[in-house]
PDB file of C-alpha atoms in Angstrom:
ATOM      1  CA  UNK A1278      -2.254 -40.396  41.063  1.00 50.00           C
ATOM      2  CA  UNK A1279       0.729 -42.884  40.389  1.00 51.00           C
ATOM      3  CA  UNK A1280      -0.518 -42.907  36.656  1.00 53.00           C
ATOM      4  CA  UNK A1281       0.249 -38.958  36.560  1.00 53.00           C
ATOM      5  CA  UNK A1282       3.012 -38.762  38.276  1.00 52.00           C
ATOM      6  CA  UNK A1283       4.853 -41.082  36.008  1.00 53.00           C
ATOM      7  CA  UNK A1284       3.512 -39.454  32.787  1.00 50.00           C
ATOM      8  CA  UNK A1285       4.882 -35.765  34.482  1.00 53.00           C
ATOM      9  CA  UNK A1286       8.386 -37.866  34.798  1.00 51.00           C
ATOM     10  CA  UNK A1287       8.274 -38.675  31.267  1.00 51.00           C
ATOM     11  CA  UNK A1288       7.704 -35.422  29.765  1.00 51.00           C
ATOM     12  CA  UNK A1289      10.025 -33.361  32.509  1.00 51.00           C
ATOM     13  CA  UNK A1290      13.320 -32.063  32.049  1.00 45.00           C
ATOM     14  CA  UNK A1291      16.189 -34.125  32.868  1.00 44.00           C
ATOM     15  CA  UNK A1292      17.210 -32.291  36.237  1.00 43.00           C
ATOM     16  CA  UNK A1293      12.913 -32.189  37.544  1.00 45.00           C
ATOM     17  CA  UNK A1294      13.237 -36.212  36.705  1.00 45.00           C
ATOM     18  CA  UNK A1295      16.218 -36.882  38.967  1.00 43.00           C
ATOM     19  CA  UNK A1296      14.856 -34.760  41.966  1.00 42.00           C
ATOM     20  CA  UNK A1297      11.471 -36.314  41.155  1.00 45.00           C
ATOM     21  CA  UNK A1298      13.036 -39.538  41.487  1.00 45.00           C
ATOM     22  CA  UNK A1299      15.000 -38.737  44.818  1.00 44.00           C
ATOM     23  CA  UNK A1300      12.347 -37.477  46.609  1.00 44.00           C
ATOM     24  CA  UNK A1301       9.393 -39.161  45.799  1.00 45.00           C
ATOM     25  CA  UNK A1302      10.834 -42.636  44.037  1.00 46.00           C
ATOM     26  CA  UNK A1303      10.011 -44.418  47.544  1.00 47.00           C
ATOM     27  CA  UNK A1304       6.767 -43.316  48.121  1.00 46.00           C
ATOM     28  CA  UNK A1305       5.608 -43.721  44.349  1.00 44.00           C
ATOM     29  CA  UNK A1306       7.231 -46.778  43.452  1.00 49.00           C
ATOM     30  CA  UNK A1307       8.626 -45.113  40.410  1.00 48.00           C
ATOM     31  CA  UNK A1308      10.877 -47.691  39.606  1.00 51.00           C
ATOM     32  CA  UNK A1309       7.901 -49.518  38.948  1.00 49.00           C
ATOM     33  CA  UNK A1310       6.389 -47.260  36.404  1.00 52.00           C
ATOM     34  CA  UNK A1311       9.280 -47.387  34.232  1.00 50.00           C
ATOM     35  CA  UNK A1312      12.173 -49.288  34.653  1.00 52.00           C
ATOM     36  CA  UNK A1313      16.099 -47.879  35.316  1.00 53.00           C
ATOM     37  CA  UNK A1314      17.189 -48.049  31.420  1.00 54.00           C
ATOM     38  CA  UNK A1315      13.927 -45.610  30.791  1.00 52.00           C
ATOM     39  CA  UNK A1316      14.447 -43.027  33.023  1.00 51.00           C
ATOM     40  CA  UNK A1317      18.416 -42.747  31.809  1.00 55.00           C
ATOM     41  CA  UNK A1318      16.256 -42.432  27.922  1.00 55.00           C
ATOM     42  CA  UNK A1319      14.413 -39.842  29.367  1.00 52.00           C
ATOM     43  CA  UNK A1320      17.468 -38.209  30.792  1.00 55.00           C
ATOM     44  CA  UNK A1321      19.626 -38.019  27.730  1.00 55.00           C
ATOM     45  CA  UNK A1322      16.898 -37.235  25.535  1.00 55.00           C
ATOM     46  CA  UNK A1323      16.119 -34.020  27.975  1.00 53.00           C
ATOM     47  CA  UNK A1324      19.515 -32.992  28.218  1.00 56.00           C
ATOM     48  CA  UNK A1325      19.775 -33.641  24.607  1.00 63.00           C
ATOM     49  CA  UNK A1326      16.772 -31.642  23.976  1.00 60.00           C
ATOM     50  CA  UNK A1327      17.508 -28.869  26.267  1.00 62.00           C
ATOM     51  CA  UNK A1328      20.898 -28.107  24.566  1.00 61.00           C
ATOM     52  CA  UNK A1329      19.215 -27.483  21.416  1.00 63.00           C
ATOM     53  CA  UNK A1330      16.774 -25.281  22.202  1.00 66.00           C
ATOM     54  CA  UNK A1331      19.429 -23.326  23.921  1.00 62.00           C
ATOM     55  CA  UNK A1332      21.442 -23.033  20.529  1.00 70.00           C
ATOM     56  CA  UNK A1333      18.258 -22.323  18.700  1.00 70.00           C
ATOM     57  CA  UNK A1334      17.754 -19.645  20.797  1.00 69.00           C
ATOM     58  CA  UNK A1335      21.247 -18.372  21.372  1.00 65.00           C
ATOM     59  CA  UNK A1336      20.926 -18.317  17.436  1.00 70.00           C
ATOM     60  CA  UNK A1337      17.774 -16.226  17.106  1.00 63.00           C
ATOM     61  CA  UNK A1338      19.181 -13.658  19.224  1.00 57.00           C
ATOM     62  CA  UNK A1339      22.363 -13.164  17.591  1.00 58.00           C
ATOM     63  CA  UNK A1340      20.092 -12.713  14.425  1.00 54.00           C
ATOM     64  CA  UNK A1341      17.634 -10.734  15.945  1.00 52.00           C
ATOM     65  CA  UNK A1342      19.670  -8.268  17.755  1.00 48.00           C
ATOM     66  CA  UNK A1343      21.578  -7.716  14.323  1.00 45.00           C
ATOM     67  CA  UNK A1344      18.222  -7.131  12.547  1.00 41.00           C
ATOM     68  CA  UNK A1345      17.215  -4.823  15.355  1.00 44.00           C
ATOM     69  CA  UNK A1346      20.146  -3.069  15.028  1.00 44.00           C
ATOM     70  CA  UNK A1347      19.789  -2.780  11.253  1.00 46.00           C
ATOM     71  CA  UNK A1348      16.803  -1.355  11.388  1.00 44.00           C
ATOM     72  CA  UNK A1349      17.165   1.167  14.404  1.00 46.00           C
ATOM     73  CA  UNK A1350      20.461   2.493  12.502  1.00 44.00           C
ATOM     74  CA  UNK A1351      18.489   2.750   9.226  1.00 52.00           C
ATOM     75  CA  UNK A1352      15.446   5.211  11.175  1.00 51.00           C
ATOM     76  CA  UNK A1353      18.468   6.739  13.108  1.00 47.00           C
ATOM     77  CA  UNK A1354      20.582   7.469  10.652  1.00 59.00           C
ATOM     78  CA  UNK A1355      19.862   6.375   7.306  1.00 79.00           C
ATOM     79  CA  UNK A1356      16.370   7.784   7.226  1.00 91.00           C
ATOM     80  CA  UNK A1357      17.375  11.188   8.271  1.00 91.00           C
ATOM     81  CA  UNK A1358      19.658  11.401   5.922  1.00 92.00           C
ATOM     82  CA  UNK A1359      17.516  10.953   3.229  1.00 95.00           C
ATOM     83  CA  UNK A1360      14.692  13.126   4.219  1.00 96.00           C
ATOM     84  CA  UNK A1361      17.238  15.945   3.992  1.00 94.00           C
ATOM     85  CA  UNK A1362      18.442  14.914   0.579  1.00 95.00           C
ATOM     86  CA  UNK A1363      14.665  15.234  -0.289  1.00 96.00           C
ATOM     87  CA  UNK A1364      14.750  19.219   1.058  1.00 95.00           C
ATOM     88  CA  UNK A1365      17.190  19.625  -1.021  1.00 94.00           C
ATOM     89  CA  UNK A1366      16.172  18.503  -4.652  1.00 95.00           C
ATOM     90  CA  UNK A1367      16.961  15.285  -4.089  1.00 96.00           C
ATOM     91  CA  UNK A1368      15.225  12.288  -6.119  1.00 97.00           C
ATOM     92  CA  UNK A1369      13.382   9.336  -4.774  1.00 98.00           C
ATOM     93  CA  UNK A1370      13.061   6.142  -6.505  1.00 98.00           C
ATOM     94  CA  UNK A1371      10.303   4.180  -5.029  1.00 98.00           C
ATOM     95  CA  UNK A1372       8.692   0.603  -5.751  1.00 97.00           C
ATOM     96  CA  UNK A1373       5.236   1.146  -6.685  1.00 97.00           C
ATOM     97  CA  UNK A1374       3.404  -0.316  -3.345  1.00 97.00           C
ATOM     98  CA  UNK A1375       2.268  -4.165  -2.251  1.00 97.00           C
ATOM     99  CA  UNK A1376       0.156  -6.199  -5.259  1.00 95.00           C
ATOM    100  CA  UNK A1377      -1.491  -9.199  -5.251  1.00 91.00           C
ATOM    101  CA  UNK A1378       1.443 -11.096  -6.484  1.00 84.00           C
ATOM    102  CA  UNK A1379       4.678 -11.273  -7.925  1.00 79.00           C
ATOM    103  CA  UNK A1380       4.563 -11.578 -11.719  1.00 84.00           C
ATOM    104  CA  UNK A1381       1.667 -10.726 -14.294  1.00 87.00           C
ATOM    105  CA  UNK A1382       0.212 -12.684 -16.386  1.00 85.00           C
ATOM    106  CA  UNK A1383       2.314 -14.389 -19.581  1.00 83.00           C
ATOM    107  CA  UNK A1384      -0.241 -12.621 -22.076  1.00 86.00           C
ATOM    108  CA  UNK A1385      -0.919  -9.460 -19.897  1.00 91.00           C
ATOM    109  CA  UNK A1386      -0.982  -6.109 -21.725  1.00 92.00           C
ATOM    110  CA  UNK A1387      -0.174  -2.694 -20.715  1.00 90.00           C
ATOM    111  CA  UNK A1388      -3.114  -0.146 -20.343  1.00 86.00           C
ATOM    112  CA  UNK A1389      -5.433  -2.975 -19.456  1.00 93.00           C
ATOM    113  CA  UNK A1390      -5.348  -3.268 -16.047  1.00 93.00           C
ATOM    114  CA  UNK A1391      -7.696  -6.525 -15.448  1.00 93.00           C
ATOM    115  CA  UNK A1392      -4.931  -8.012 -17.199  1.00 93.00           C
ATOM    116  CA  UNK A1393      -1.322  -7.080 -14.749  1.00 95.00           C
ATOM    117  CA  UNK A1394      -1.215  -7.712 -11.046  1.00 94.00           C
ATOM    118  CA  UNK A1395      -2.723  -4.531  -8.655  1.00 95.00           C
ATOM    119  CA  UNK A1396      -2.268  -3.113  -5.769  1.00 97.00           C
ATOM    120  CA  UNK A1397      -4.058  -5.230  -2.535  1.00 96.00           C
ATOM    121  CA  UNK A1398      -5.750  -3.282  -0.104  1.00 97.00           C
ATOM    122  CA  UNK A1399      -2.262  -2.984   2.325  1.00 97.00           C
ATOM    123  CA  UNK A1400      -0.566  -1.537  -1.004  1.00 97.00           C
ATOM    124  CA  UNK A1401      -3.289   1.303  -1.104  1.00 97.00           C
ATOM    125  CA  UNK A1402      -3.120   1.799   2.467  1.00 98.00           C
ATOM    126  CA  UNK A1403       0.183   1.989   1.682  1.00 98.00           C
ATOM    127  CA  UNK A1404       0.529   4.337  -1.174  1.00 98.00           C
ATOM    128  CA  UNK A1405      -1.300   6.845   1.183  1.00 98.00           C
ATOM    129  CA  UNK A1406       0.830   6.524   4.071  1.00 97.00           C
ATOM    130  CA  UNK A1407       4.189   7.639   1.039  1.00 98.00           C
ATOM    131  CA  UNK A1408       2.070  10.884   0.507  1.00 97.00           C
ATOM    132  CA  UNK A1409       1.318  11.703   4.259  1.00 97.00           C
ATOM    133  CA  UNK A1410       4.831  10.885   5.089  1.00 97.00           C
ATOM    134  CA  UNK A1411       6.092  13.064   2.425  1.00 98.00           C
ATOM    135  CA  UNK A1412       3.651  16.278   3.520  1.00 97.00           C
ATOM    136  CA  UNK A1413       4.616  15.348   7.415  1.00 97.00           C
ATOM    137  CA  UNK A1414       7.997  15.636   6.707  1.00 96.00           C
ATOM    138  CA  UNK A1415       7.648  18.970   4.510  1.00 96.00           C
ATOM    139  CA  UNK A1416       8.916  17.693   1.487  1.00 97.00           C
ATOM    140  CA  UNK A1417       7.906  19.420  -1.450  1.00 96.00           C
ATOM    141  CA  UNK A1418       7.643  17.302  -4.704  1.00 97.00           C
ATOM    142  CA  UNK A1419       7.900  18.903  -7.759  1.00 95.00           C
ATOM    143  CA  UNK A1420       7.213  16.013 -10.375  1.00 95.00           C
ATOM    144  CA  UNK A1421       5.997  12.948  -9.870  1.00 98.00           C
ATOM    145  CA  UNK A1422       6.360  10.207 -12.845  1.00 98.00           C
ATOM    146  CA  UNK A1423       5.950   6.847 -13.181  1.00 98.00           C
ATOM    147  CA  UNK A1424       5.881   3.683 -15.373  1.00 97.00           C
ATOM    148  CA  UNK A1425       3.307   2.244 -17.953  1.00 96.00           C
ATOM    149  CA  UNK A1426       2.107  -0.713 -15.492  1.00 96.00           C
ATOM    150  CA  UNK A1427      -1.303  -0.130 -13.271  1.00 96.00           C
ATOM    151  CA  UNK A1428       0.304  -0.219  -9.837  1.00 96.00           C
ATOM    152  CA  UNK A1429       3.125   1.904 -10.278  1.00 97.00           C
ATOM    153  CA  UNK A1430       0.716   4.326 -11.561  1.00 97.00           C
ATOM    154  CA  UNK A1431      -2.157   3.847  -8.809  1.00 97.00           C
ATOM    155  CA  UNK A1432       0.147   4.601  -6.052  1.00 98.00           C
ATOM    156  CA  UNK A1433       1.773   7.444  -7.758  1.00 98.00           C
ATOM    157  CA  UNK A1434      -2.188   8.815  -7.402  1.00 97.00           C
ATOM    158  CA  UNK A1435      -2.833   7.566  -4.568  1.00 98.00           C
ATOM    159  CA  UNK A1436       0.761   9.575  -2.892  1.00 98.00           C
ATOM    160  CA  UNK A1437       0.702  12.170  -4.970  1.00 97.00           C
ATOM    161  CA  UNK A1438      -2.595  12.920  -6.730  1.00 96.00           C
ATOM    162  CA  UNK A1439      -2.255  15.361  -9.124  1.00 93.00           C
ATOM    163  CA  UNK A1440       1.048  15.651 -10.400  1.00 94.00           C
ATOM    164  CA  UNK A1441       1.717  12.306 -11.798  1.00 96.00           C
ATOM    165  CA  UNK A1442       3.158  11.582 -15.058  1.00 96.00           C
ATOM    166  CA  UNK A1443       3.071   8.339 -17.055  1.00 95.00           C
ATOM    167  CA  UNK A1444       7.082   7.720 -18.262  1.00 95.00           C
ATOM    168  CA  UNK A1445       7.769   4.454 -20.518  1.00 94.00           C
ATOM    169  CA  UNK A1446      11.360   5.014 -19.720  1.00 94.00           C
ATOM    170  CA  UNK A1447      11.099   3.483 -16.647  1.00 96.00           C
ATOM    171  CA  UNK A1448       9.061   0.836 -17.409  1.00 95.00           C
ATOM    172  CA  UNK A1449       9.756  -2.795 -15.730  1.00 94.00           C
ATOM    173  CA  UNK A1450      12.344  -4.804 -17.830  1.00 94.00           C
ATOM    174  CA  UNK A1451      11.636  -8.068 -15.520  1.00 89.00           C
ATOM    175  CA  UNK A1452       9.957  -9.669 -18.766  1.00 86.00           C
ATOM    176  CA  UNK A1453      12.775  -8.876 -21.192  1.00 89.00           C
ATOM    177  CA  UNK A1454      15.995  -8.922 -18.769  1.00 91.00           C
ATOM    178  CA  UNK A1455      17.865  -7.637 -22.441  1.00 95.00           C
ATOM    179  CA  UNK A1456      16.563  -4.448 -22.110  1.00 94.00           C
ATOM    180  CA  UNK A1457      18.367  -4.246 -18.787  1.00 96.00           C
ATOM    181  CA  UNK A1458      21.019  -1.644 -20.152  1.00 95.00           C
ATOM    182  CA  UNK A1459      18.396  -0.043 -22.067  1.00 95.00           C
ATOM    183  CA  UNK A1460      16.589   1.284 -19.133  1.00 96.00           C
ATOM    184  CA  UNK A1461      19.106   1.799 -16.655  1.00 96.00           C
ATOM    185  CA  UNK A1462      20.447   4.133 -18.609  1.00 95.00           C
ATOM    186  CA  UNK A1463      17.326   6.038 -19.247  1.00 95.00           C
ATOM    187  CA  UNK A1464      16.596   6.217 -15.324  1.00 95.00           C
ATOM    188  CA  UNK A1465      20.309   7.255 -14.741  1.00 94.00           C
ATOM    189  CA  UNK A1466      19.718  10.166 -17.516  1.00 94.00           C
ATOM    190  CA  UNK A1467      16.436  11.389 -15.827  1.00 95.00           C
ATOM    191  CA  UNK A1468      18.373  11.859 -11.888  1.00 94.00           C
ATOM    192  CA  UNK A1469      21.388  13.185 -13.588  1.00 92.00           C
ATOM    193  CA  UNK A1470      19.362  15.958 -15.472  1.00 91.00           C
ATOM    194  CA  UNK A1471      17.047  17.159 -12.255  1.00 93.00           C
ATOM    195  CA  UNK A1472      17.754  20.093 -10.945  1.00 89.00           C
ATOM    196  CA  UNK A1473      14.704  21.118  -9.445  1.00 86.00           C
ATOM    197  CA  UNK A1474      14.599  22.738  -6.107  1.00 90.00           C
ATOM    198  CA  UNK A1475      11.802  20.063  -5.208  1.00 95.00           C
ATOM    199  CA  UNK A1476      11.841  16.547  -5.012  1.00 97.00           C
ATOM    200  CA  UNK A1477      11.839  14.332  -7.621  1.00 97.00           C
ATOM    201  CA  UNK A1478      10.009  11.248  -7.407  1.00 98.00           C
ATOM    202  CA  UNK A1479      10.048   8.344  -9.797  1.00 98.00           C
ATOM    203  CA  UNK A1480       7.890   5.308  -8.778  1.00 98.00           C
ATOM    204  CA  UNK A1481       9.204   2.234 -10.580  1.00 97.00           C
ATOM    205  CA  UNK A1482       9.839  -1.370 -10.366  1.00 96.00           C
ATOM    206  CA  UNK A1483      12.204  -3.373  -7.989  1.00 96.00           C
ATOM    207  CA  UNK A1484      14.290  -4.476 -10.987  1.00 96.00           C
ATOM    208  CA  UNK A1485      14.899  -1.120 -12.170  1.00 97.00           C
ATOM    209  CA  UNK A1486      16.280   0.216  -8.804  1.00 97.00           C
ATOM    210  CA  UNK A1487      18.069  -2.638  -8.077  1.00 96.00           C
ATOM    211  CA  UNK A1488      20.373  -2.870 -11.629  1.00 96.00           C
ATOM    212  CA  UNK A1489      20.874   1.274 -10.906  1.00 96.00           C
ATOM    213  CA  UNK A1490      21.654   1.244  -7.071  1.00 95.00           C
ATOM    214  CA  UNK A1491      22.273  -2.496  -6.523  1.00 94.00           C
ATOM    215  CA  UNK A1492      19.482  -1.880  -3.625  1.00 94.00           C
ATOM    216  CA  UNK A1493      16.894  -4.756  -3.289  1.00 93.00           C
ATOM    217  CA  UNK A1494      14.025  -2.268  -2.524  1.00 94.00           C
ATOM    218  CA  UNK A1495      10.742  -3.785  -1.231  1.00 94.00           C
ATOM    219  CA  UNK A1496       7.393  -2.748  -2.234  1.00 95.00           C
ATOM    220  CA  UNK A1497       7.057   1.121  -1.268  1.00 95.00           C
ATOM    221  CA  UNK A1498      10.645   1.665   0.133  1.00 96.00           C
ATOM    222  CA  UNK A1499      12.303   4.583  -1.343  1.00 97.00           C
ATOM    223  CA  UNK A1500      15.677   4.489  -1.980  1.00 96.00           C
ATOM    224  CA  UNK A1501      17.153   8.785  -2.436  1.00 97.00           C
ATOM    225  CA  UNK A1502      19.489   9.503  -4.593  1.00 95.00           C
ATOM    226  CA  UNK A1503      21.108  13.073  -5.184  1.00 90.00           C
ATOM    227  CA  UNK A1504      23.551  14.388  -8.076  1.00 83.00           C
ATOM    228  CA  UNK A1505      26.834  14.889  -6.840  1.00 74.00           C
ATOM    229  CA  UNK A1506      29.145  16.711  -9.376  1.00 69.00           C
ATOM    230  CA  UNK A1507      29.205  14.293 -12.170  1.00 72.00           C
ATOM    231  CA  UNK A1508      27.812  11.506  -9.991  1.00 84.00           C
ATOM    232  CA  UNK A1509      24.484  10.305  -8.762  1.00 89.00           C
ATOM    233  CA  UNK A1510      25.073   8.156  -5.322  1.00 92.00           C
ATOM    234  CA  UNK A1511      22.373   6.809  -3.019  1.00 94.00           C
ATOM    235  CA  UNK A1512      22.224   8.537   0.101  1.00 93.00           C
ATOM    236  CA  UNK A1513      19.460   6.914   2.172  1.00 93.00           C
ATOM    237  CA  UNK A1514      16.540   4.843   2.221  1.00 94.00           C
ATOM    238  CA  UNK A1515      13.013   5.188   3.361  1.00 95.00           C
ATOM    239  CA  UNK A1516      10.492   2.575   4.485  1.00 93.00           C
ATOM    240  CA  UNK A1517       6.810   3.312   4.083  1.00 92.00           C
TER     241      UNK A1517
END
């Protein structure tokens, strides 16, 4: 019993060793187990200890609640916002959904698909859950095209089977960042000439998005855009 009583005083926290101590220092001999100079060790490093865990966690939830907050204000708001952009002609740019990776292959070639990265099983669960959200939400989508790489083009089926259209224009420029200019200009051409009463939707590559809306999309976020006089702004975002 003496054996675990001093190993409990070793691990407690600084305030359980001193009214350990107090009350039971007599009857235990605790002196004996460790000397004075210990149990002050112990006490600093508790007290020591205890402070940081309670900056760590004031920490994680002054980041937290801001993240929470983010994201209730972007299904509050933002979302909203977008879904009625959508009912009215608006155009959705969307990252094709999750793959099994990041970057294909140096010597991959397009229209062989063994050869890019494709979607993982979450990315086709995922391209399904874009087209149900689209139908729940009433959206009608008038054209659907997409880029000459194997995911962008399986979850355009997957969403929207049917009305999908293969569009080099968009095409990822991540392997030849000189092209940057090239193709943002293309994509800003095709949202400036729609003016269908339908949706739009263009499913493309993070890259692309980002050098057009300065939005870091994830895989299948859409980020809605709508042409406003001479203008095309971003009005929401959706996550999928």
């Amino acid at each position: 019993l003496d054996f675990l009583i001093c190993l409990f005083v070793l691990f407690a926290g600084s305030r359980i060793v001193v009214v350990i101590r107090v009350t039971v220092d007599n009857r235990y001999k605790l002196n004996k187990c460790f000397p004075r100079e210990v149990f002050m060790r112990v006490n600093l490093f508790a007290d020591s200890f205890i402070r940081k865990v309670l900056i760590l966690l004031l920490i994680l939830f002054v980041f937290g609640a801001g993240y929470l907050n983010s994201i209730l204000y972007n299904r509050v708001v933002i979302e909203p916002l977008a879904w009625q952009a959508l009912e009215q002609g608006g155009v959705a740019l969307i990252v094709h959904a999750h793959a099994e990776g990041v970057d294909d292959p140096y010597k991959f070639r397009l229209g062989d698909c063994s050869t890019q990265i494709n979607l993982s099983e979450t990315g086709r669960n995922q391209a399904k859950r874009i087209g149900n959200r689209f139908r729940e939400h009433g959206i009608e989508v008038g054209i659907v095209l997409h880029s000459r790489w194997c995911r962008t083009k399986e979850t355009a089926s997957l969403a929207f089977p049917g009305i999908t259209y293969i569009v080099s224009s968009i095409d990822s420029f991540r392997m030849r960042p000189e092209h940057q200019q090239f193709y943002t200009k293309k994509l800003k051409d095709i949202i400036s000439k729609w003016n269908g009463s339908d949706a739009l939707v263009l499913m493309t590559h993070p890259e692309n998005i980002f050098a057009l809306t300065g939005v870091n999309a994830p895989s299948g976020e859409a980020v809605v855009m709508q042409s406003l006089e001479s203008n095309i702004e971003v009005v929401g975002r959706i996550a999928f």
